Amino acid sequence: MSGDHTHQHGPTGQHGHGHLVSFDPTESEPDHHAAPPAQGRALRIGIGGPVGSGKTALVAALARSLGERVRLAVVTNDIYTTEDADFLRRNAVLPPERVEAVQTGCCPHTAIRDDITANLDAIDTLEERFASRDGQGLELVLVESGGDNLTAVFSRGLVDAQIFVVDVAGGDKVPRKGGPGVTTADLLVINKTDLAPLVGADMDVMTGDARRIRGELPVITQSLVEDPSAGEVGAWVLDRLATRVAA
Amino acid sequence: MPGLASLVLADARFPGGGHVHSGGLEEAVSRGLVSSVDSLEGFLLGRLRTAGLVAAAFAAASVPVSAHCPSSGTSHSRPPLTCDDADVTRSRFAELDAELEARTPSAAQREASRAQGRGTLRAVRAAWPSPVLDDLVAVHPRPHHPLLVGAVCGVAGEPPGEAARCVAYLAVSGPASAAVRLLGLDPFAVNAVLVRLGPALESVVAEAVSAAGAPSSDLPAPGAPVLDLMAQAHVDQHRGRLRLFAS
Ligand SMILES: Nc1nc2c(ncn2[C@@H]2O[C@H](COP(=O)(O)OP(=O)(O)O)[C@@H](O)[C@H]2O)c(=O)[nH]1
Ligand SMILES: [Mg+2]
């Protein structure tokens, strides 16, 4: 019977709301926890990954390439608080009022996952600032996590989608190690491909492992030295924005 | 009658933004005033008897009492903060808000208290929805943390003593965990310090509860000028550099 049952729902076995298994014997309702459409506020994209992988450089590239077209702002969680924010301001990538830095109390992963209060406050501050200024509001908020380990992911209560950035210089075994960032992020970016020959990293191994672990989820390899505009990631972000507006 | 509310609110895992506040400990550490388990113990005792007592008294005084709040039945000579009459509740909250502001001379500490109140509010709205919270927010959109804890404990049916114990404990547990992170102190030794503060904590709770029945202008007002000055310096002098905690 179970075999027939599975086939009735097609190869993925999905019911309407994607609940494969319920552990609640009293449950009779369909899953009412569908992701909220979150209209009326900016799309929030988290950018996570280990220290030095190129998160700030990616944020700067996106701010430069999308800043003209998209009303965007940035929240940074760097463990030394304002380093990243200063970098973004100094390079005139973003005017100061579009960058908010938060303190994470020595726990960058806590601030993006277990207790997202400081980040939500920063986003609220930015949204209020621009809603009252030009009445148009923000379209996109990029939240850069403080550099952390491979297990750090953003809470779904904080961001709508997340990008995980690893770099070639960290070794070509990084994707194989997995961890929730590499495995589940909506987009995996393997950065600094220009360094691959210098550190003896095999790009085929990295992308092969990443694709095997991630299944259908996308992987982009890039070098911000060779493409300072982060073209492919920018296109992915624009696609997320367009999907959301259409929804 | 300890209940779940005061336990949840005092839990270090409660997602109300508390983990980014060190209660002045980061500044004390950066000035070399706290560097060991012994000096931490002195710092915590001082904080408990000053900021801790003020917070405890205001939390106890903010517990609403009425026929509709399960916590009724405690005898108080103060004008009761009721759940039924929004006007009475609001004017009592307004009074407590103003009196607590007056007892918190450092703007940085007032901001830290409101930031934690706002974060806690976001979390408790989902857990204990109540018109009492609306009354508190009507007084100020970012309520002081002790007032909010008192209100929530009351809504959850806990007596003033539990609200007082909760905030008095948080006044020392927050800095204690910050010390573990900033100084790498032995966590077992630091935990033992917290437990040794037990009798002092109980006397603060007793004093807070007995004071809570008085008119709000007579609530305790012990001063801690060094903590006040350091809290301000932490924000003013460290703005933009090497600051891991918001307060
Ligand atoms: N060679 C090379 N260096 C890069 C690339 N992307 C970033 N970097 C450099 O890597 C260092 C760390 O980048 P950063 O963005 O600060 O990393 P974060 O800690 O993840 O924010 C900086 O010196 C960047 O200039 C890249 O694609 N190639
Ligand atoms: Mg960075």
JSON list of C-alpha atoms in Angstrom, two decimals, chain B residues 39-122:
[
{"chain": "B", "resi": 39, "resn": "SER", "atom": "CA", "xyz": [37.84, 41.08, 40.14]},
{"chain": "B", "resi": 40, "resn": "LEU", "atom": "CA", "xyz": [34.81, 39.86, 38.22]},
{"chain": "B", "resi": 41, "resn": "GLU", "atom": "CA", "xyz": [33.14, 38.89, 41.50]},
{"chain": "B", "resi": 42, "resn": "GLY", "atom": "CA", "xyz": [33.63, 42.41, 42.86]},
{"chain": "B", "resi": 43, "resn": "PHE", "atom": "CA", "xyz": [32.28, 43.95, 39.67]},
{"chain": "B", "resi": 44, "resn": "LEU", "atom": "CA", "xyz": [29.19, 41.73, 39.72]},
{"chain": "B", "resi": 45, "resn": "LEU", "atom": "CA", "xyz": [28.44, 42.40, 43.38]},
{"chain": "B", "resi": 46, "resn": "GLY", "atom": "CA", "xyz": [28.63, 46.15, 42.81]},
{"chain": "B", "resi": 47, "resn": "ARG", "atom": "CA", "xyz": [26.42, 45.91, 39.76]},
{"chain": "B", "resi": 48, "resn": "LEU", "atom": "CA", "xyz": [23.89, 43.71, 41.54]},
{"chain": "B", "resi": 49, "resn": "ARG", "atom": "CA", "xyz": [23.51, 46.14, 44.45]},
{"chain": "B", "resi": 50, "resn": "THR", "atom": "CA", "xyz": [23.10, 49.20, 42.24]},
{"chain": "B", "resi": 51, "resn": "ALA", "atom": "CA", "xyz": [21.83, 48.67, 38.69]},
{"chain": "B", "resi": 52, "resn": "GLY", "atom": "CA", "xyz": [20.48, 45.26, 39.74]},
{"chain": "B", "resi": 53, "resn": "LEU", "atom": "CA", "xyz": [18.45, 46.66, 42.62]},
{"chain": "B", "resi": 54, "resn": "VAL", "atom": "CA", "xyz": [16.99, 49.50, 40.55]},
{"chain": "B", "resi": 55, "resn": "ALA", "atom": "CA", "xyz": [16.01, 47.09, 37.78]},
{"chain": "B", "resi": 56, "resn": "ALA", "atom": "CA", "xyz": [14.54, 44.61, 40.27]},
{"chain": "B", "resi": 57, "resn": "ALA", "atom": "CA", "xyz": [12.45, 47.24, 42.04]},
{"chain": "B", "resi": 58, "resn": "PHE", "atom": "CA", "xyz": [11.07, 48.59, 38.75]},
{"chain": "B", "resi": 59, "resn": "ALA", "atom": "CA", "xyz": [10.34, 45.10, 37.45]},
{"chain": "B", "resi": 60, "resn": "ALA", "atom": "CA", "xyz": [8.46, 44.25, 40.65]},
{"chain": "B", "resi": 61, "resn": "ALA", "atom": "CA", "xyz": [6.54, 47.54, 40.50]},
{"chain": "B", "resi": 62, "resn": "SER", "atom": "CA", "xyz": [5.56, 46.85, 36.87]},
{"chain": "B", "resi": 63, "resn": "VAL", "atom": "CA", "xyz": [3.75, 43.58, 37.56]},
{"chain": "B", "resi": 64, "resn": "PRO", "atom": "CA", "xyz": [0.10, 44.33, 36.87]},
{"chain": "B", "resi": 65, "resn": "VAL", "atom": "CA", "xyz": [-2.44, 43.24, 39.48]},
{"chain": "B", "resi": 66, "resn": "SER", "atom": "CA", "xyz": [-6.15, 42.86, 38.97]},
{"chain": "B", "resi": 67, "resn": "ALA", "atom": "CA", "xyz": [-8.98, 40.44, 38.95]},
{"chain": "B", "resi": 68, "resn": "HIS", "atom": "CA", "xyz": [-8.17, 39.53, 35.38]},
{"chain": "B", "resi": 69, "resn": "CYS", "atom": "CA", "xyz": [-4.49, 39.04, 35.97]},
{"chain": "B", "resi": 70, "resn": "PRO", "atom": "CA", "xyz": [-3.81, 35.75, 37.68]},
{"chain": "B", "resi": 71, "resn": "SER", "atom": "CA", "xyz": [-1.17, 37.39, 39.85]},
{"chain": "B", "resi": 72, "resn": "SER", "atom": "CA", "xyz": [-3.77, 39.30, 41.86]},
{"chain": "B", "resi": 73, "resn": "GLY", "atom": "CA", "xyz": [-4.07, 38.59, 45.53]},
{"chain": "B", "resi": 74, "resn": "THR", "atom": "CA", "xyz": [-0.70, 40.05, 46.50]},
{"chain": "B", "resi": 75, "resn": "SER", "atom": "CA", "xyz": [-1.28, 42.89, 48.93]},
{"chain": "B", "resi": 76, "resn": "HIS", "atom": "CA", "xyz": [0.14, 46.21, 47.85]},
{"chain": "B", "resi": 77, "resn": "SER", "atom": "CA", "xyz": [-0.30, 49.68, 49.24]},
{"chain": "B", "resi": 78, "resn": "ARG", "atom": "CA", "xyz": [0.70, 51.26, 45.92]},
{"chain": "B", "resi": 79, "resn": "PRO", "atom": "CA", "xyz": [-1.94, 52.22, 43.39]},
{"chain": "B", "resi": 80, "resn": "PRO", "atom": "CA", "xyz": [-2.57, 48.94, 41.64]},
{"chain": "B", "resi": 81, "resn": "LEU", "atom": "CA", "xyz": [-1.41, 48.52, 38.09]},
{"chain": "B", "resi": 82, "resn": "THR", "atom": "CA", "xyz": [-4.47, 46.87, 36.69]},
{"chain": "B", "resi": 83, "resn": "CYS", "atom": "CA", "xyz": [-5.09, 44.79, 33.62]},
{"chain": "B", "resi": 84, "resn": "ASP", "atom": "CA", "xyz": [-8.63, 46.07, 33.21]},
{"chain": "B", "resi": 85, "resn": "ASP", "atom": "CA", "xyz": [-8.31, 49.80, 32.99]},
{"chain": "B", "resi": 86, "resn": "ALA", "atom": "CA", "xyz": [-5.98, 50.88, 30.20]},
{"chain": "B", "resi": 87, "resn": "ASP", "atom": "CA", "xyz": [-5.81, 54.47, 31.44]},
{"chain": "B", "resi": 88, "resn": "VAL", "atom": "CA", "xyz": [-4.74, 53.47, 34.93]},
{"chain": "B", "resi": 89, "resn": "THR", "atom": "CA", "xyz": [-2.24, 50.98, 33.53]},
{"chain": "B", "resi": 90, "resn": "ARG", "atom": "CA", "xyz": [-0.78, 53.51, 31.11]},
{"chain": "B", "resi": 91, "resn": "SER", "atom": "CA", "xyz": [-0.39, 56.29, 33.61]},
{"chain": "B", "resi": 92, "resn": "ARG", "atom": "CA", "xyz": [1.28, 53.90, 36.03]},
{"chain": "B", "resi": 93, "resn": "PHE", "atom": "CA", "xyz": [3.66, 52.70, 33.28]},
{"chain": "B", "resi": 94, "resn": "ALA", "atom": "CA", "xyz": [4.35, 56.31, 32.26]},
{"chain": "B", "resi": 95, "resn": "GLU", "atom": "CA", "xyz": [5.24, 57.16, 35.86]},
{"chain": "B", "resi": 96, "resn": "LEU", "atom": "CA", "xyz": [7.55, 54.16, 36.17]},
{"chain": "B", "resi": 97, "resn": "ASP", "atom": "CA", "xyz": [9.18, 54.95, 32.82]},
{"chain": "B", "resi": 98, "resn": "ALA", "atom": "CA", "xyz": [9.95, 58.51, 33.90]},
{"chain": "B", "resi": 99, "resn": "GLU", "atom": "CA", "xyz": [11.21, 57.45, 37.33]},
{"chain": "B", "resi": 100, "resn": "LEU", "atom": "CA", "xyz": [13.52, 54.82, 35.84]},
{"chain": "B", "resi": 101, "resn": "GLU", "atom": "CA", "xyz": [14.89, 57.35, 33.33]},
{"chain": "B", "resi": 102, "resn": "ALA", "atom": "CA", "xyz": [15.67, 59.66, 36.23]},
{"chain": "B", "resi": 103, "resn": "ARG", "atom": "CA", "xyz": [17.57, 56.85, 37.98]},
{"chain": "B", "resi": 104, "resn": "THR", "atom": "CA", "xyz": [19.66, 56.09, 34.89]},
{"chain": "B", "resi": 105, "resn": "PRO", "atom": "CA", "xyz": [21.93, 59.11, 34.42]},
{"chain": "B", "resi": 106, "resn": "SER", "atom": "CA", "xyz": [23.96, 57.69, 31.54]},
{"chain": "B", "resi": 107, "resn": "ALA", "atom": "CA", "xyz": [22.29, 58.07, 28.17]},
{"chain": "B", "resi": 108, "resn": "ALA", "atom": "CA", "xyz": [24.16, 54.98, 27.00]},
{"chain": "B", "resi": 109, "resn": "GLN", "atom": "CA", "xyz": [22.58, 52.90, 29.77]},
{"chain": "B", "resi": 110, "resn": "ARG", "atom": "CA", "xyz": [19.12, 54.25, 29.05]},
{"chain": "B", "resi": 111, "resn": "GLU", "atom": "CA", "xyz": [19.65, 53.29, 25.42]},
{"chain": "B", "resi": 112, "resn": "ALA", "atom": "CA", "xyz": [20.90, 49.80, 26.39]},
{"chain": "B", "resi": 113, "resn": "SER", "atom": "CA", "xyz": [17.83, 49.27, 28.58]},
{"chain": "B", "resi": 114, "resn": "ARG", "atom": "CA", "xyz": [15.46, 50.38, 25.81]},
{"chain": "B", "resi": 115, "resn": "ALA", "atom": "CA", "xyz": [17.30, 48.30, 23.20]},
{"chain": "B", "resi": 116, "resn": "GLN", "atom": "CA", "xyz": [16.86, 45.20, 25.35]},
{"chain": "B", "resi": 117, "resn": "GLY", "atom": "CA", "xyz": [13.26, 46.10, 26.09]},
{"chain": "B", "resi": 118, "resn": "ARG", "atom": "CA", "xyz": [12.54, 46.49, 22.37]},
{"chain": "B", "resi": 119, "resn": "GLY", "atom": "CA", "xyz": [14.23, 43.17, 21.54]},
{"chain": "B", "resi": 120, "resn": "THR", "atom": "CA", "xyz": [12.44, 41.40, 24.36]},
{"chain": "B", "resi": 121, "resn": "LEU", "atom": "CA", "xyz": [9.14, 42.94, 23.27]},
{"chain": "B", "resi": 122, "resn": "ARG", "atom": "CA", "xyz": [9.55, 41.48, 19.78]}
]
